[in-house]
Amino acid sequence: MRMLQSPRKCLRKAVRIVLPLVLTSSIFACCRPARPPITLAEQTILSQPAEPAPVVQEPVLLPPAAEQMEEPVKSIPVVLPQTFEVAMQALEQEGFSQAAEILDARVKQRRPKMKLTKVQATKIAGYFLTDLPHMPSAKLLYQKMPMSTVELIRATHERGVSKQDAEEISDYLVRFVKSMKFGNLKQLDSNHSHIIGREWEEIDYTGEGANPQRRKAAGERRGIINFKKAIYIHRYFETMHKAAYFRRLYQPHGKLPVF
């Protein structure tokens, strides 16, 4: 039977077991870096409550149309002249001096055919100032046949000719003049301005010795219903340019254009 060990032997045995463990943990404790003591400044920072992260506001982008939107350009209304004298001055200032001369001459003339009152001439001047800048074909015709242009612009307000038909008539007459190569275009413009934009019944044949009813009947047989469309004016000149007086008076050196 084993005898119990003495207390001294037990103590020495315990020292042999525990001592290596103590030395090992001391070594590792020496190798671990020591944390420096917390400074007063760090204590102050750590004691303050953390501030919330700032909220970044994203820019609000407007639609491109809203960014570039501008107020609509307001058109300046045309101030129509109220008196004949002011009307003539306005035409000259706008570069329509020929129209002013034509209207002034028709007011002053003694013969009744194509004569105008001051009130009528003032209205026509207003039509010119309002419409002609926006009618490119009529503007070209004005350079060639100003008298016919006066009556054509007047017809769009007083005789039911549409602006589109007026532009088509102007385009045709410009081509007509260019193709026919008249030697006396001014006389042609003067003599035929009284038919432009009219019905047969509205044409004044005073001093021509013509029978209006017979001319209308002969014209309608050739498809000339009136003088408010380019095709009817083409048919009119298609017949008239063959006449001997037409060649003698207006001296054409070209040919009739194709419609």
mmCIF file of C-alpha atoms in Angstrom:
data_model
loop_
_atom_site.group_PDB
_atom_site.id
_atom_site.type_symbol
_atom_site.label_atom_id
_atom_site.label_comp_id
_atom_site.label_asym_id
_atom_site.label_seq_id
_atom_site.Cartn_x
_atom_site.Cartn_y
_atom_site.Cartn_z
ATOM 1 C CA MET A 1 0.000 0.000 0.000
ATOM 2 C CA ARG A 2 1.440 3.384 -1.183
ATOM 3 C CA MET A 3 2.257 5.783 1.544
ATOM 4 C CA LEU A 4 1.082 9.319 1.449
ATOM 5 C CA GLN A 5 3.676 11.890 0.248
ATOM 6 C CA SER A 6 4.833 14.542 2.661
ATOM 7 C CA PRO A 7 3.566 18.120 2.283
ATOM 8 C CA ARG A 8 7.052 19.348 1.374
ATOM 9 C CA LYS A 9 7.313 16.968 -1.533
ATOM 10 C CA CYS A 10 3.898 17.999 -2.791
ATOM 11 C CA LEU A 11 4.938 21.653 -2.712
ATOM 12 C CA ARG A 12 8.106 21.052 -4.678
ATOM 13 C CA LYS A 13 6.144 19.094 -7.291
ATOM 14 C CA ALA A 14 3.613 21.895 -7.661
ATOM 15 C CA VAL A 15 6.390 24.437 -8.120
ATOM 16 C CA ARG A 16 7.926 22.392 -10.908
ATOM 17 C CA ILE A 17 4.568 22.333 -12.761
ATOM 18 C CA VAL A 18 3.428 25.917 -12.264
ATOM 19 C CA LEU A 19 6.757 27.757 -12.662
ATOM 20 C CA PRO A 20 7.152 27.149 -16.459
ATOM 21 C CA LEU A 21 3.633 28.425 -17.082
ATOM 22 C CA VAL A 22 4.296 31.609 -15.147
ATOM 23 C CA LEU A 23 7.542 32.267 -17.000
ATOM 24 C CA THR A 24 5.875 31.715 -20.389
ATOM 25 C CA SER A 25 3.049 34.200 -19.769
ATOM 26 C CA SER A 26 5.593 36.744 -18.473
ATOM 27 C CA ILE A 27 7.550 36.475 -21.702
ATOM 28 C CA PHE A 28 4.435 37.065 -23.834
ATOM 29 C CA ALA A 29 3.408 39.930 -21.607
ATOM 30 C CA CYS A 30 6.745 41.608 -22.178
ATOM 31 C CA CYS A 31 6.496 41.225 -25.964
ATOM 32 C CA ARG A 32 3.002 42.837 -26.206
ATOM 33 C CA PRO A 33 3.254 46.598 -26.973
ATOM 34 C CA ALA A 34 1.968 48.689 -24.144
ATOM 35 C CA ARG A 35 -0.823 51.206 -24.996
ATOM 36 C CA PRO A 36 0.231 54.746 -24.180
ATOM 37 C CA PRO A 37 -1.846 56.464 -21.571
ATOM 38 C CA ILE A 38 -4.901 58.410 -22.784
ATOM 39 C CA THR A 39 -4.142 62.110 -22.937
ATOM 40 C CA LEU A 40 -6.423 64.872 -21.698
ATOM 41 C CA ALA A 41 -7.236 65.907 -25.270
ATOM 42 C CA GLU A 42 -8.261 62.340 -26.171
ATOM 43 C CA GLN A 43 -10.408 62.139 -23.066
ATOM 44 C CA THR A 44 -12.173 65.367 -24.126
ATOM 45 C CA ILE A 45 -12.818 64.034 -27.659
ATOM 46 C CA LEU A 46 -13.995 60.639 -26.438
ATOM 47 C CA SER A 47 -16.335 62.225 -23.922
ATOM 48 C CA GLN A 48 -18.131 64.326 -26.624
ATOM 49 C CA PRO A 49 -21.136 62.748 -28.388
ATOM 50 C CA ALA A 50 -20.528 61.761 -31.994
ATOM 51 C CA GLU A 51 -21.921 64.289 -34.526
ATOM 52 C CA PRO A 52 -24.198 62.946 -37.264
ATOM 53 C CA ALA A 53 -22.723 62.786 -40.744
ATOM 54 C CA PRO A 54 -23.602 65.879 -42.820
ATOM 55 C CA VAL A 55 -26.474 65.392 -45.294
ATOM 56 C CA VAL A 56 -25.354 66.150 -48.838
ATOM 57 C CA GLN A 57 -28.050 67.927 -50.794
ATOM 58 C CA GLU A 58 -28.068 66.809 -54.399
ATOM 59 C CA PRO A 59 -28.606 69.649 -56.878
ATOM 60 C CA VAL A 60 -32.081 69.820 -58.384
ATOM 61 C CA LEU A 61 -31.725 69.744 -62.168
ATOM 62 C CA LEU A 62 -34.397 71.536 -64.143
ATOM 63 C CA PRO A 63 -35.540 70.098 -67.463
ATOM 64 C CA PRO A 64 -33.629 71.620 -70.396
ATOM 65 C CA ALA A 65 -36.784 73.218 -71.728
ATOM 66 C CA ALA A 66 -37.442 74.928 -68.399
ATOM 67 C CA GLU A 67 -33.851 76.193 -68.165
ATOM 68 C CA GLN A 68 -33.888 77.676 -71.657
ATOM 69 C CA MET A 69 -37.456 78.902 -71.630
ATOM 70 C CA GLU A 70 -37.731 82.551 -72.549
ATOM 71 C CA GLU A 71 -40.604 84.895 -72.921
ATOM 72 C CA PRO A 72 -42.092 84.767 -76.433
ATOM 73 C CA VAL A 73 -41.062 87.594 -78.701
ATOM 74 C CA LYS A 74 -43.952 89.964 -79.031
ATOM 75 C CA SER A 75 -44.536 91.128 -82.570
ATOM 76 C CA ILE A 76 -44.760 94.853 -82.984
ATOM 77 C CA PRO A 77 -48.176 95.703 -84.463
ATOM 78 C CA VAL A 78 -48.234 97.736 -87.626
ATOM 79 C CA VAL A 79 -49.643 101.177 -86.970
ATOM 80 C CA LEU A 80 -51.811 101.920 -89.965
ATOM 81 C CA PRO A 81 -51.787 105.500 -91.217
ATOM 82 C CA GLN A 82 -54.906 107.525 -90.546
ATOM 83 C CA THR A 83 -54.443 110.245 -93.168
ATOM 84 C CA PHE A 84 -53.403 110.230 -96.805
ATOM 85 C CA GLU A 85 -50.351 112.406 -96.190
ATOM 86 C CA VAL A 86 -49.092 110.180 -93.362
ATOM 87 C CA ALA A 87 -49.729 107.100 -95.502
ATOM 88 C CA MET A 88 -47.562 108.397 -98.332
ATOM 89 C CA GLN A 89 -44.750 109.248 -95.907
ATOM 90 C CA ALA A 90 -44.956 105.785 -94.349
ATOM 91 C CA LEU A 91 -44.671 104.084 -97.753
ATOM 92 C CA GLU A 92 -41.589 106.106 -98.625
ATOM 93 C CA GLN A 93 -39.971 105.398 -95.258
ATOM 94 C CA GLU A 94 -40.522 101.647 -95.719
ATOM 95 C CA GLY A 95 -38.976 101.651 -99.197
ATOM 96 C CA PHE A 96 -42.236 101.642 -101.189
ATOM 97 C CA SER A 97 -41.785 104.991 -102.879
ATOM 98 C CA GLN A 98 -43.097 103.695 -106.225
ATOM 99 C CA ALA A 99 -46.343 102.656 -104.560
ATOM 100 C CA ALA A 100 -46.615 106.106 -102.997
ATOM 101 C CA GLU A 101 -46.132 107.766 -106.387
ATOM 102 C CA ILE A 102 -48.725 105.487 -108.021
ATOM 103 C CA LEU A 103 -51.356 106.128 -105.349
ATOM 104 C CA ASP A 104 -50.688 109.858 -105.286
ATOM 105 C CA ALA A 105 -51.020 110.069 -109.078
ATOM 106 C CA ARG A 106 -54.316 108.149 -109.032
ATOM 107 C CA VAL A 107 -55.723 110.489 -106.406
ATOM 108 C CA LYS A 108 -54.751 113.564 -108.422
ATOM 109 C CA GLN A 109 -55.794 112.335 -111.878
ATOM 110 C CA ARG A 110 -58.852 113.830 -113.568
ATOM 111 C CA ARG A 111 -60.050 110.869 -115.615
ATOM 112 C CA PRO A 112 -62.460 108.576 -113.757
ATOM 113 C CA LYS A 113 -60.887 105.259 -114.784
ATOM 114 C CA MET A 114 -58.723 103.852 -111.921
ATOM 115 C CA LYS A 115 -59.114 107.108 -109.960
ATOM 116 C CA LEU A 116 -58.837 106.814 -106.164
ATOM 117 C CA THR A 117 -60.050 108.964 -103.309
ATOM 118 C CA LYS A 118 -57.664 109.812 -100.486
ATOM 119 C CA VAL A 119 -59.550 107.442 -98.206
ATOM 120 C CA GLN A 120 -59.144 104.559 -100.674
ATOM 121 C CA ALA A 121 -55.468 105.312 -101.245
ATOM 122 C CA THR A 122 -54.842 105.457 -97.494
ATOM 123 C CA LYS A 123 -56.394 102.004 -97.046
ATOM 124 C CA ILE A 124 -54.307 100.546 -99.869
ATOM 125 C CA ALA A 125 -51.163 102.004 -98.319
ATOM 126 C CA GLY A 126 -52.097 100.225 -95.087
ATOM 127 C CA TYR A 127 -52.479 96.934 -96.977
ATOM 128 C CA PHE A 128 -49.042 97.420 -98.460
ATOM 129 C CA LEU A 129 -47.372 98.179 -95.153
ATOM 130 C CA THR A 130 -49.031 95.209 -93.454
ATOM 131 C CA ASP A 131 -48.833 92.477 -96.104
ATOM 132 C CA LEU A 132 -46.097 93.017 -98.653
ATOM 133 C CA PRO A 133 -43.147 92.360 -96.276
ATOM 134 C CA HIS A 134 -44.582 88.853 -95.730
ATOM 135 C CA MET A 135 -45.308 88.043 -99.399
ATOM 136 C CA PRO A 136 -41.983 87.184 -101.087
ATOM 137 C CA SER A 137 -43.394 86.609 -104.577
ATOM 138 C CA ALA A 138 -45.416 89.822 -104.482
ATOM 139 C CA LYS A 139 -42.276 91.694 -103.391
ATOM 140 C CA LEU A 140 -40.499 90.417 -106.498
ATOM 141 C CA LEU A 141 -43.436 91.417 -108.680
ATOM 142 C CA TYR A 142 -43.383 94.887 -107.141
ATOM 143 C CA GLN A 143 -39.898 95.397 -108.605
ATOM 144 C CA LYS A 144 -41.200 94.547 -112.087
ATOM 145 C CA MET A 145 -44.864 95.594 -112.155
ATOM 146 C CA PRO A 146 -45.601 97.984 -109.262
ATOM 147 C CA MET A 147 -49.011 99.084 -110.593
ATOM 148 C CA SER A 148 -50.222 95.497 -110.881
ATOM 149 C CA THR A 149 -48.864 94.758 -107.414
ATOM 150 C CA VAL A 150 -50.870 97.639 -105.946
ATOM 151 C CA GLU A 151 -54.077 96.190 -107.388
ATOM 152 C CA LEU A 152 -53.171 92.626 -106.394
ATOM 153 C CA ILE A 153 -52.552 93.553 -102.747
ATOM 154 C CA ARG A 154 -55.767 95.563 -102.770
ATOM 155 C CA ALA A 155 -57.651 92.553 -104.151
ATOM 156 C CA THR A 156 -56.659 90.398 -101.174
ATOM 157 C CA HIS A 157 -58.599 92.784 -98.908
ATOM 158 C CA GLU A 158 -61.398 94.075 -101.109
ATOM 159 C CA ARG A 159 -62.090 91.461 -103.796
ATOM 160 C CA GLY A 160 -61.763 88.108 -102.054
ATOM 161 C CA VAL A 161 -58.423 86.995 -103.501
ATOM 162 C CA SER A 162 -56.608 84.701 -101.051
ATOM 163 C CA LYS A 163 -53.015 85.421 -100.069
ATOM 164 C CA GLN A 164 -52.003 82.079 -101.574
ATOM 165 C CA ASP A 165 -53.611 82.931 -104.920
ATOM 166 C CA ALA A 166 -51.983 86.366 -104.807
ATOM 167 C CA GLU A 167 -48.577 84.761 -104.312
ATOM 168 C CA GLU A 168 -49.204 82.316 -107.175
ATOM 169 C CA ILE A 169 -50.287 85.158 -109.459
ATOM 170 C CA SER A 170 -47.175 87.105 -108.496
ATOM 171 C CA ASP A 171 -44.933 84.118 -109.159
ATOM 172 C CA TYR A 172 -46.481 83.567 -112.575
ATOM 173 C CA LEU A 173 -46.236 87.231 -113.614
ATOM 174 C CA VAL A 174 -42.569 87.374 -112.583
ATOM 175 C CA ARG A 175 -41.861 84.322 -114.776
ATOM 176 C CA PHE A 176 -44.044 85.807 -117.527
ATOM 177 C CA VAL A 177 -42.068 89.068 -117.606
ATOM 178 C CA LYS A 178 -38.724 87.258 -117.501
ATOM 179 C CA SER A 179 -39.645 84.893 -120.324
ATOM 180 C CA MET A 180 -41.329 87.463 -122.601
ATOM 181 C CA LYS A 181 -38.494 90.027 -122.324
ATOM 182 C CA PHE A 182 -40.676 93.094 -122.913
ATOM 183 C CA GLY A 183 -39.192 96.230 -124.373
ATOM 184 C CA ASN A 184 -42.054 98.341 -122.947
ATOM 185 C CA LEU A 185 -42.910 96.648 -119.669
ATOM 186 C CA LYS A 186 -44.057 99.873 -118.003
ATOM 187 C CA GLN A 187 -46.854 100.273 -120.544
ATOM 188 C CA LEU A 188 -47.933 96.649 -120.073
ATOM 189 C CA ASP A 189 -48.055 97.149 -116.302
ATOM 190 C CA SER A 190 -50.156 100.298 -116.673
ATOM 191 C CA ASN A 191 -52.600 98.864 -119.210
ATOM 192 C CA HIS A 192 -53.229 95.490 -117.545
ATOM 193 C CA SER A 193 -53.161 96.452 -113.872
ATOM 194 C CA HIS A 194 -56.906 97.150 -114.031
ATOM 195 C CA ILE A 195 -57.753 93.491 -114.671
ATOM 196 C CA ILE A 196 -55.567 91.878 -111.969
ATOM 197 C CA GLY A 197 -57.562 90.359 -109.097
ATOM 198 C CA ARG A 198 -60.987 91.198 -110.559
ATOM 199 C CA GLU A 199 -64.114 89.526 -111.825
ATOM 200 C CA TRP A 200 -65.107 90.312 -115.402
ATOM 201 C CA GLU A 201 -67.875 92.593 -114.121
ATOM 202 C CA GLU A 202 -65.396 94.608 -112.026
ATOM 203 C CA ILE A 203 -63.178 95.601 -114.945
ATOM 204 C CA ASP A 204 -63.516 99.195 -116.116
ATOM 205 C CA TYR A 205 -63.302 99.375 -119.910
ATOM 206 C CA THR A 206 -63.916 103.116 -120.073
ATOM 207 C CA GLY A 207 -62.228 104.656 -123.111
ATOM 208 C CA GLU A 208 -61.339 101.291 -124.702
ATOM 209 C CA GLY A 209 -64.401 101.022 -126.941
ATOM 210 C CA ALA A 210 -64.920 97.417 -125.814
ATOM 211 C CA ASN A 211 -68.112 95.530 -125.063
ATOM 212 C CA PRO A 212 -67.719 94.072 -121.535
ATOM 213 C CA GLN A 213 -70.333 91.331 -122.106
ATOM 214 C CA ARG A 214 -68.710 90.143 -125.314
ATOM 215 C CA ARG A 215 -65.243 90.136 -123.738
ATOM 216 C CA LYS A 216 -66.511 88.113 -120.804
ATOM 217 C CA ALA A 217 -68.240 85.591 -123.058
ATOM 218 C CA ALA A 218 -65.158 85.237 -125.264
ATOM 219 C CA GLY A 219 -62.918 84.887 -122.220
ATOM 220 C CA GLU A 220 -65.047 82.258 -120.521
ATOM 221 C CA ARG A 221 -65.046 80.171 -123.720
ATOM 222 C CA ARG A 222 -61.256 80.039 -123.347
ATOM 223 C CA GLY A 223 -61.462 79.063 -119.675
ATOM 224 C CA ILE A 224 -60.800 82.554 -118.292
ATOM 225 C CA ILE A 225 -63.336 82.547 -115.460
ATOM 226 C CA ASN A 226 -61.918 85.662 -113.796
ATOM 227 C CA PHE A 227 -58.528 87.233 -112.996
ATOM 228 C CA LYS A 228 -58.164 85.934 -109.437
ATOM 229 C CA LYS A 229 -56.044 82.867 -110.150
ATOM 230 C CA ALA A 230 -52.746 82.418 -111.949
ATOM 231 C CA ILE A 231 -54.109 79.843 -114.406
ATOM 232 C CA TYR A 232 -56.786 82.258 -115.641
ATOM 233 C CA ILE A 233 -54.255 85.060 -116.119
ATOM 234 C CA HIS A 234 -52.005 82.661 -118.028
ATOM 235 C CA ARG A 235 -54.888 81.729 -120.333
ATOM 236 C CA TYR A 236 -55.618 85.428 -120.891
ATOM 237 C CA PHE A 237 -52.040 86.224 -121.960
ATOM 238 C CA GLU A 238 -51.901 82.993 -123.934
ATOM 239 C CA THR A 239 -54.493 84.566 -126.226
ATOM 240 C CA MET A 240 -53.528 88.223 -126.034
ATOM 241 C CA HIS A 241 -49.786 87.829 -126.742
ATOM 242 C CA LYS A 242 -50.626 86.700 -130.277
ATOM 243 C CA ALA A 243 -52.403 89.949 -131.152
ATOM 244 C CA ALA A 244 -50.610 92.395 -133.464
ATOM 245 C CA TYR A 245 -51.210 95.374 -131.144
ATOM 246 C CA PHE A 246 -49.716 93.425 -128.233
ATOM 247 C CA ARG A 247 -46.451 92.834 -130.082
ATOM 248 C CA ARG A 248 -46.326 96.382 -131.401
ATOM 249 C CA LEU A 249 -47.118 98.110 -128.131
ATOM 250 C CA TYR A 250 -45.232 96.011 -125.575
ATOM 251 C CA GLN A 251 -42.362 94.793 -127.787
ATOM 252 C CA PRO A 252 -41.843 91.248 -126.486
ATOM 253 C CA HIS A 253 -38.582 89.540 -127.527
ATOM 254 C CA GLY A 254 -39.156 86.211 -125.828
ATOM 255 C CA LYS A 255 -41.859 83.616 -125.571
ATOM 256 C CA LEU A 256 -44.781 82.783 -123.331
ATOM 257 C CA PRO A 257 -43.728 80.666 -120.325
ATOM 258 C CA VAL A 258 -45.210 77.237 -119.655
ATOM 259 C CA PHE A 259 -47.697 77.351 -116.809
#
